[in-house]
XYZ file of C-alpha atoms in Angstrom:
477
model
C -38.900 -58.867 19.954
C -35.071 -59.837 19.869
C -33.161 -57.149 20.538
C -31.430 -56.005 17.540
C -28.826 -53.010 16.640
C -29.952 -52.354 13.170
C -26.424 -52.551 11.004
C -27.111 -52.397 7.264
C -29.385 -54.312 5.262
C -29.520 -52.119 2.226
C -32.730 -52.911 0.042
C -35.638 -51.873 1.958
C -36.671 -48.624 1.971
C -39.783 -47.937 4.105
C -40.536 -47.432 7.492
C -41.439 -45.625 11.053
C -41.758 -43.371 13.594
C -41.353 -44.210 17.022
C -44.879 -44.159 18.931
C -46.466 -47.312 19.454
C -49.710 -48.532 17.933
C -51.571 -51.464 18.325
C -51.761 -53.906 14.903
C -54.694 -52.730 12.983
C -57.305 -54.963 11.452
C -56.014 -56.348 7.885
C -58.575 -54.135 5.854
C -57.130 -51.020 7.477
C -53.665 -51.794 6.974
C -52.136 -50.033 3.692
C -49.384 -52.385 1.491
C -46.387 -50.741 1.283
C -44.568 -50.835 -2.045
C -41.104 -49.536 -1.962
C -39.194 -48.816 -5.068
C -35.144 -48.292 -4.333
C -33.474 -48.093 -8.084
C -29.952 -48.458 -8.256
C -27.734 -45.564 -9.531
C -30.608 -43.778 -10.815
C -29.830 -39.900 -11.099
C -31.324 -36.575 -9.901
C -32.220 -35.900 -13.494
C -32.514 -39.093 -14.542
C -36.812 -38.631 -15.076
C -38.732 -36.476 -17.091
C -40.815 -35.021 -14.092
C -37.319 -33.595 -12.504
C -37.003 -31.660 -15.823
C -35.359 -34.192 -18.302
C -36.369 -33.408 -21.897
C -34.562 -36.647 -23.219
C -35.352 -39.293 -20.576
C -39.088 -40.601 -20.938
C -40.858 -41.740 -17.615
C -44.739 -41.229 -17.944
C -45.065 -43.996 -15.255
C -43.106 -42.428 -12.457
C -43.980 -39.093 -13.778
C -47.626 -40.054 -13.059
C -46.624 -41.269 -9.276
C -45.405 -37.501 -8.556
C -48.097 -35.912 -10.431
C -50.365 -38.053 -7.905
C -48.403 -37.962 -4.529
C -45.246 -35.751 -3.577
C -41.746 -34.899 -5.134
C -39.382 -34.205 -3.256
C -36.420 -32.091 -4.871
C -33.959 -32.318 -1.964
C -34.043 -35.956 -1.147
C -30.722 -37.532 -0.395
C -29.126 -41.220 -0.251
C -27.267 -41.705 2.956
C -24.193 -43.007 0.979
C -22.969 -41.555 -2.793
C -22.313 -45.511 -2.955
C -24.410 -48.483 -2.691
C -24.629 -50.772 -0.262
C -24.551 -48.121 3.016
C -27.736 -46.166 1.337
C -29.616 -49.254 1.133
C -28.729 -50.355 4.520
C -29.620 -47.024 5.917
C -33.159 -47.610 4.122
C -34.239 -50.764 5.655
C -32.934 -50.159 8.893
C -33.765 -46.244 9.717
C -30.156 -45.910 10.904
C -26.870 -44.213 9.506
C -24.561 -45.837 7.919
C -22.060 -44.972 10.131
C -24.100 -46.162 13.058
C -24.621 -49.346 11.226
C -21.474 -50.174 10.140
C -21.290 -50.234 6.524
C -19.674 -47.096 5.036
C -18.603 -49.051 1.246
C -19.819 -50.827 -0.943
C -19.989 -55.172 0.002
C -17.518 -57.060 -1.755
C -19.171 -60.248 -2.786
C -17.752 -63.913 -2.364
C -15.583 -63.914 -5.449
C -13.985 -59.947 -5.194
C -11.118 -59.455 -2.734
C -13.245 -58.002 0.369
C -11.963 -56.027 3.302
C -10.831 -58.941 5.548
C -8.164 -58.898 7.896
C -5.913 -56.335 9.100
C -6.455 -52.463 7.673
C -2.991 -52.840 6.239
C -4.155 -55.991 4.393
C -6.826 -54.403 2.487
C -6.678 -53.538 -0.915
C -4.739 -49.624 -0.873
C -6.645 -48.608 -3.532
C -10.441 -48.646 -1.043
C -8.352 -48.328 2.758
C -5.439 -46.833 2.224
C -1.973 -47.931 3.079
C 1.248 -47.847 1.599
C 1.316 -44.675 -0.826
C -1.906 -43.005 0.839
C -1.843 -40.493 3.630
C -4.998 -42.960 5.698
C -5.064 -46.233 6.873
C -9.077 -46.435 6.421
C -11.150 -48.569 8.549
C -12.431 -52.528 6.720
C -15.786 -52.864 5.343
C -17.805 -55.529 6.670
C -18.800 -58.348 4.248
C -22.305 -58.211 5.385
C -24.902 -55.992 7.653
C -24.966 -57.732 11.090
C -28.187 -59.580 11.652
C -28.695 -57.980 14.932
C -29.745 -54.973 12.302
C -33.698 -54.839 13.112
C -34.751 -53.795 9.359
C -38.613 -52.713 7.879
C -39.430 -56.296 6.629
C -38.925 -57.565 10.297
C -41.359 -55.012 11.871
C -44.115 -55.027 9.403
C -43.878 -58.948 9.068
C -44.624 -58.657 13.359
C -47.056 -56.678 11.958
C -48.916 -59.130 9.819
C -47.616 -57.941 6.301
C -46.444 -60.677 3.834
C -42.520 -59.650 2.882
C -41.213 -59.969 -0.461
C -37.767 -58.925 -1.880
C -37.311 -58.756 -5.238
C -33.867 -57.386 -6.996
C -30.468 -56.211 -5.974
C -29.781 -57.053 -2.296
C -26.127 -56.525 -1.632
C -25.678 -56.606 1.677
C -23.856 -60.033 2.475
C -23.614 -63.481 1.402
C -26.084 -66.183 1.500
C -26.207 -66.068 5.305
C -27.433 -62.203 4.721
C -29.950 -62.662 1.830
C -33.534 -60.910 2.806
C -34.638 -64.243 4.058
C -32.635 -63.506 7.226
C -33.838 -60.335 7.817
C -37.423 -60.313 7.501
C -38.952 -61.155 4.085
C -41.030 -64.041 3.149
C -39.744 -64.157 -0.455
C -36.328 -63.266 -1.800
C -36.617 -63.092 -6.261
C -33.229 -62.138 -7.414
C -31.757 -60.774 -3.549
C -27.885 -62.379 -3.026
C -24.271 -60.631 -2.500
C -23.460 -59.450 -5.912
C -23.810 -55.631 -7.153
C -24.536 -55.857 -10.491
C -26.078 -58.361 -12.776
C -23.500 -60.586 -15.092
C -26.276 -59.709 -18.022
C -28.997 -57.965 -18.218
C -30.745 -60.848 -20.564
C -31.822 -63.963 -19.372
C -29.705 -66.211 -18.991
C -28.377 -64.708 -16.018
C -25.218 -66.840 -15.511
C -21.809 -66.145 -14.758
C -19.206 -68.534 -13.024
C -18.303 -65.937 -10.762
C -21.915 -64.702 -9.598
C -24.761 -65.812 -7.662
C -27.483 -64.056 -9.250
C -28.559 -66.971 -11.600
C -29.071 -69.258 -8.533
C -31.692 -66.339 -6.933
C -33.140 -65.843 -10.570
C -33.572 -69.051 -12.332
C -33.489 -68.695 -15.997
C -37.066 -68.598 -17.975
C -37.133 -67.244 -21.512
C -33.822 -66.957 -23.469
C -33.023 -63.339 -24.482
C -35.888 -61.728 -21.593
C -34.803 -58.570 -20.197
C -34.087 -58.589 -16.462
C -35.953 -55.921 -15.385
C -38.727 -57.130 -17.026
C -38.435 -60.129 -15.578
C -38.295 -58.847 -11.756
C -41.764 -56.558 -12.779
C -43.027 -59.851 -13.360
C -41.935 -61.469 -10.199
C -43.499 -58.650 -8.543
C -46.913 -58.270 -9.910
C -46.951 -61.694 -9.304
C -46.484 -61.377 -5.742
C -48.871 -58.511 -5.643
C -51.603 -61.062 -7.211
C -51.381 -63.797 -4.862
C -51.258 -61.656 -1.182
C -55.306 -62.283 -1.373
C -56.607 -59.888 1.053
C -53.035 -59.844 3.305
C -51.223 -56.565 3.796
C -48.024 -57.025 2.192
C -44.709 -55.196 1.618
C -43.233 -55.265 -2.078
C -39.497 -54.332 -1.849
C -38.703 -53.809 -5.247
C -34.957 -53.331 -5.977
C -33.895 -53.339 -9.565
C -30.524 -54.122 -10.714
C -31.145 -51.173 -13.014
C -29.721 -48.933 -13.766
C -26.350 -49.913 -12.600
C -23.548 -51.239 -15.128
C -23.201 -52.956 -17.526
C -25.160 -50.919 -19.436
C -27.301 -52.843 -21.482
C -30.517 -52.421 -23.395
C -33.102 -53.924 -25.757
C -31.953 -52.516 -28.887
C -35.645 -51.156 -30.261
C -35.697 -49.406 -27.363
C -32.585 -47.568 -27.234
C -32.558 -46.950 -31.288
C -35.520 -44.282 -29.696
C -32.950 -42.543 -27.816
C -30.281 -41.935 -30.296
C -29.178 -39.067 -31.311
C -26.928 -35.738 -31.988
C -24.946 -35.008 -28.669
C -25.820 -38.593 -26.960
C -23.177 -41.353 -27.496
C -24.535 -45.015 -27.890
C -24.104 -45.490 -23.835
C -26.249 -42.634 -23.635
C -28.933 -44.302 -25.786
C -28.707 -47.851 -23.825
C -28.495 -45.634 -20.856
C -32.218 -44.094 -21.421
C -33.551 -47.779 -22.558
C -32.513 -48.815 -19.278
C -34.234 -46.031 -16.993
C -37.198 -46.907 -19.473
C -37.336 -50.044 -18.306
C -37.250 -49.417 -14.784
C -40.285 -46.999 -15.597
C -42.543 -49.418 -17.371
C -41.387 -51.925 -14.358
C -43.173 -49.202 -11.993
C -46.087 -48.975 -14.411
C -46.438 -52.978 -14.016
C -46.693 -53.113 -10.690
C -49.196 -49.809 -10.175
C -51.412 -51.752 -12.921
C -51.297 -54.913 -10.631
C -52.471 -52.631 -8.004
C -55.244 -51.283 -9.764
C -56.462 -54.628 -11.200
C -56.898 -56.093 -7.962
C -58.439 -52.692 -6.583
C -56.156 -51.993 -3.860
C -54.161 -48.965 -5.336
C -56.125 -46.773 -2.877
C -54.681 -48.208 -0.191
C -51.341 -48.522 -1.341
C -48.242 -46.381 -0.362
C -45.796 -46.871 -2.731
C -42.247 -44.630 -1.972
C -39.846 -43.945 -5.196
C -35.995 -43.168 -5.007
C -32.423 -43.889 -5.800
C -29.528 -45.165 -3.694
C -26.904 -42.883 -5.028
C -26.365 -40.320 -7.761
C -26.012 -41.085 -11.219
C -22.874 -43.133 -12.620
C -21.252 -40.031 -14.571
C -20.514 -41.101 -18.289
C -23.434 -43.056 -19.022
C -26.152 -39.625 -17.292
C -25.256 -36.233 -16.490
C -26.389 -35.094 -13.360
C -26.133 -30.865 -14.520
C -26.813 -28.948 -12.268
C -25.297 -30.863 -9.695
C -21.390 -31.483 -9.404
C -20.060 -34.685 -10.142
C -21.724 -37.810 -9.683
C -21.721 -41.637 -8.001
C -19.076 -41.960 -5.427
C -18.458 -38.227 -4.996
C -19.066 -35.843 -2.413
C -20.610 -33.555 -4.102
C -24.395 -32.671 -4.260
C -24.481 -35.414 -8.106
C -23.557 -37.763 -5.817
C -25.586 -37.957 -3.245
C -28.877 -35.857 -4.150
C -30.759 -38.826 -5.752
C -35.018 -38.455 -6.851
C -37.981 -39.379 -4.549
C -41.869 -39.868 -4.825
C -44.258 -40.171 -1.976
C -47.906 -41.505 -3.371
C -50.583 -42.838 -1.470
C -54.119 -41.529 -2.974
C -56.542 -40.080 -0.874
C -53.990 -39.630 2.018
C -51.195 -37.843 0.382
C -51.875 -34.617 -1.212
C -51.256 -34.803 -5.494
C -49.002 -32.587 -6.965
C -47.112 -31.395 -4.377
C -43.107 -30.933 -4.556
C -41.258 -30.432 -1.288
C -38.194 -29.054 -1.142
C -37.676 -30.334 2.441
C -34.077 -32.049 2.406
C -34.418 -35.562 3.548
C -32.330 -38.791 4.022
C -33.003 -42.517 3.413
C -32.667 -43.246 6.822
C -36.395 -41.368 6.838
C -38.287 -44.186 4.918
C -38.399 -46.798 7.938
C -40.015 -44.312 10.182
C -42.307 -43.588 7.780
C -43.409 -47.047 6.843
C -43.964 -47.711 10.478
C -46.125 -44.930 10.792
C -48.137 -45.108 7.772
C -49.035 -49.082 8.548
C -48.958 -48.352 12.427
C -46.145 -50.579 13.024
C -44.446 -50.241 15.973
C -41.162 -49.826 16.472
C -39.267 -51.039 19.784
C -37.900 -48.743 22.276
C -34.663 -50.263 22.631
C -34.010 -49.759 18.737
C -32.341 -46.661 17.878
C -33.757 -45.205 14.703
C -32.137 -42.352 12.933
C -34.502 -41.352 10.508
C -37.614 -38.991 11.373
C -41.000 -40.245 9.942
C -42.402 -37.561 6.774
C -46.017 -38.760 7.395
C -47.361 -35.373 8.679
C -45.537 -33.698 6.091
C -46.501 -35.382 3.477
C -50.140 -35.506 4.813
C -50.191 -31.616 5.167
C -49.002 -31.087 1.382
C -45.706 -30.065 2.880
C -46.887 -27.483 5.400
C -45.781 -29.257 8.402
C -41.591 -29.054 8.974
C -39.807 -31.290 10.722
C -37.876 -30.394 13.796
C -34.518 -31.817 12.047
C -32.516 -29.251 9.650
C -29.296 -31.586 9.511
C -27.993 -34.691 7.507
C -24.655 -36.530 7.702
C -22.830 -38.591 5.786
C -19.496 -40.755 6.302
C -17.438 -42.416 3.649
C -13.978 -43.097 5.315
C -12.601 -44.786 2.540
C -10.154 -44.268 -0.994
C -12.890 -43.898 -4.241
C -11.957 -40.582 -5.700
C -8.935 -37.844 -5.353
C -8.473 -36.481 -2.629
C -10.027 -39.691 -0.414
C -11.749 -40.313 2.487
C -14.393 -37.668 3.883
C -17.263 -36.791 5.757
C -20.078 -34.705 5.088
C -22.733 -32.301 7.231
C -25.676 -30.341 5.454
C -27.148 -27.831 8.519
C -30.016 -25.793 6.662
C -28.371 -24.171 3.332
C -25.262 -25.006 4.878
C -23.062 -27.649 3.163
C -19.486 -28.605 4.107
C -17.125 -31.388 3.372
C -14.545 -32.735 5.537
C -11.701 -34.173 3.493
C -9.399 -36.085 5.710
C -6.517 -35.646 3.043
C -7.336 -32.496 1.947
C -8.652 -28.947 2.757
C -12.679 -28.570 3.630
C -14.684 -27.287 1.366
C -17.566 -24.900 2.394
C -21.557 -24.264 0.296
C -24.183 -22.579 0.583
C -26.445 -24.649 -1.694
C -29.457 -22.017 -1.444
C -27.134 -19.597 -3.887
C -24.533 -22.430 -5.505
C -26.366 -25.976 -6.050
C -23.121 -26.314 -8.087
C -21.453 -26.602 -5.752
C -18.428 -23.793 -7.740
C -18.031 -21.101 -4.696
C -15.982 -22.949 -1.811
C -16.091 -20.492 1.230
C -14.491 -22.351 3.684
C -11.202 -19.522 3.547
C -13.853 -16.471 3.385
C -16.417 -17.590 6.475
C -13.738 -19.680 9.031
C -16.152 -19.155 12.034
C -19.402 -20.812 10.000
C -16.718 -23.618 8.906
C -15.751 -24.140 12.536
C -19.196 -24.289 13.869
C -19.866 -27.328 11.074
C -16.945 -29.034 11.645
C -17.708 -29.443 15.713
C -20.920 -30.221 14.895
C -19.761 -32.807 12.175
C -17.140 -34.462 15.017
C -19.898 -34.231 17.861
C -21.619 -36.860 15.176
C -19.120 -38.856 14.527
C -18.431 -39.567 18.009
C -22.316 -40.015 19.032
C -22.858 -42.879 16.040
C -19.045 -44.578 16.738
C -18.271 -43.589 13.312
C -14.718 -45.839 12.426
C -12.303 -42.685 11.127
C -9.086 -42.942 8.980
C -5.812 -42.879 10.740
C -2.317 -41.564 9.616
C -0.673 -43.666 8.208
C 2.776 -44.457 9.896
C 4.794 -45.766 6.319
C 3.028 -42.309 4.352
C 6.053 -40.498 2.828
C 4.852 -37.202 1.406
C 6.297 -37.052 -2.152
């Protein structure tokens, strides 16, 4: 296989671990259906503890498999979490720390001074930040690529994101691409899809007036499901939910209305319905063609939730911040009669976990000149969460301008939770006693502080992480 460096490629989430395997016969060989929602929020489902969102569908996927309650995207923003997923790598490593500008937004091209201030810095801000690629580099070796040299049939269906039409799934693995171009959010939610401006309407052809697009993508994927025959395949299901604007069917939000929720609450719920009867589509496919046994099918979220529209209590904050709303997102493991029902984990994990896992669970194999970040959860989720894994610490790296007070960079070691602000002071948890992240003891334990912050840099400098840089014009006000 070509050697490749695995950049981003963000809609894939499912993969392996690192020891070879020979390709198994096709009978043996589970399908792989991965489910990567967009924006969705730690409390966004009823089985995390929600008593006003309704998910009986995904509910039913934990109650069968595994839950894990400290699951984490490898980005609090979009496109770097789902290029972590497909390719098993950091963000950092890959290349992609922002969100992708698509064709028609003013993207990060040109000098760092060029860029627009508000996302690199520049002019009134303290950091020149380092330019967002418009696309993960092909050389990125993503889960599609090894499971198709593996004999699965690849499909794609959703929100892509990850570069223009020279980076849609089609050039990084998968047989079919349904809905997969550069844009981050849908136009409309109803059919027709069309906008001047976007591409999704090209990638999702109209068919009925007035359908709902989630809906619609179930529909593209059960359909896939039905006409694999016998194959081992890979589903990639991506939905554009439930990511702005916020839209619903009206009958269905009208449920969700009520005292304390505002009408963007209400469309809010409709929508994370619809991404749960979506996952109840494609799990009845499975069972009507009798291969739900032998079926892994992975659940989670590629950020926190959008604050406004969810709240992510008892987390701090939400989509785009550093904080634990931001980043801690939902997953389900489910694969009856080799994972253990009913078990929730409380083992912290990353997306850049799924593509070792993948590759372990369909004995893919994954090539030794590949550098894979993620550790496979196989054995853990096989051993209903008895077996640990040898890693205790994440990372994350967003060296950009979102939110006050900017760029920043993030280790979790254990319990053990500190921020790097690179325009402000670092901030210090211990998430065992404050999930809230409310008690900052960076000023009260300096020494445990220290120790994170070497090991933080020490990362950094092994992945080639791109780091802000003062700013030579900055006058301090």
């Amino acid at each position: 296989m070509q050697r490749r460096s695995l950049p981003a490629s963000l809609l894939m989430a499912v993969s392996f671990l690192a020891a070879p395997y020979q390709s198994m016969e096709a009978a043996d060989q589970p399908n792989v259906v991965f489910v990567l929602v967009d924006d969705l929020g730690w409390m966004d489902l009823s089985c995390q503890g929600s008593d006003y969102y309704k998910t009986p569908h995904i509910d039913q996927l934990a109650q069968q498999g595994t839950r894990f309650t400290n699951a984490y995207a490898a980005c609090a923003v979009c496109s770097p979490t789902r290029a972590s997923v497909i390719t098993g790598r950091w963000p950092a490593r890959v290349g992609v720390t922002d969100w992708i500008r698509a064709r028609f937004q003013r993207g990060n091209v040109g000098k760092v001074t060029q860029n627009p201030t508000q996302y690199v810095g520049g002019k009134n801000n303290e950091f020149l930040c380092p330019p967002n690629p418009y696309f993960m580099e092909h050389a990125e070796v993503t889960m599609a690529e090894l499971l198709r040299g593996n004999g699965y049939k690849t499909c794609f269906v959703g929100k892509w994101h990850l570069g223009d039409p020279e980076w849609y799934p089609p050039s990084q693995g998968f047989d079919i691409n349904v809905g997969g171009c550069d844009i981050g959010q849908p136009p409309n939610y109803f059919d027709p899809y069309t906008h001047p401006k976007y591409s999704l309407d090209k990638q999702l052809v109209p068919r009925k007036e007035g359908e709902f697009l989630t809906y619609r993508e179930a529909d593209e994927a059960a359909k896939f499901i039905r006409e694999c025959g016998d194959s081992p395949f890979l589903l990639y299901y991506c939905p554009y939910a439930v990511h702005t604007p916020i839209q619903a069917i009206e009958s269905v939000a009208a449920k969700y209305r009520r005292d304390g929720k505002t009408d963007k609450n209400a469309k809010y719920a409709a929508m994370v319905e619809s991404v749960d009867d979506a996952v109840g589509t494609i799990v009845e496919t499975l069972t009507e063609k009798e291969i739900r046994d032998n079926t892994l099918i992975i659940f989670t979220s590629d950020n926190g939730g959008l604050l406004g529209p969810t709240d992510n209590t008892p987390l701090r904050s939400g989509k785009g911040y550093a904080y634990e709303g931001g980043i801690r997102v939902p997953a389900i493991a489910c694969w009856p009669g080799v994972i253990p029902a009913g078990v929730v984990s409380d083992l912290p994990i990353s997306s850049v976990d799924y593509l070792p896992t993948v590759c372990e669970a369909t004995q893919t194999e994954i090539p030794s000149n590949v550098t894979i970040d993620g550790v496979s959860l196989m054995q853990h989720l096989k051993s209903s969460g008895q077996q640990t894994l040898q890693r205790r610490t994440l990372y994350w790296h967003f060296p950009h301008y979102r939110h006050p007070p900017g760029p920043y960079s993030i280790i979790r070691d254990g319990d053990w939770k500190l921020i790097r602000w690179y325009a402000g002071p670092t901030e210090l948890y211990n998430l065992a006693d404050d999930l809230g992240e409310q008690n900052d003891l960076a000023d009260a334990m300096p020494a445990k502080a220290d120790e994170l912050t070497e090991k933080l840099e020490a990362y950094l400098n092994r992945v080639d992480a791109k780091v802000p840089q003062r700013n030579p014009d900055f006058a301090r006000k």
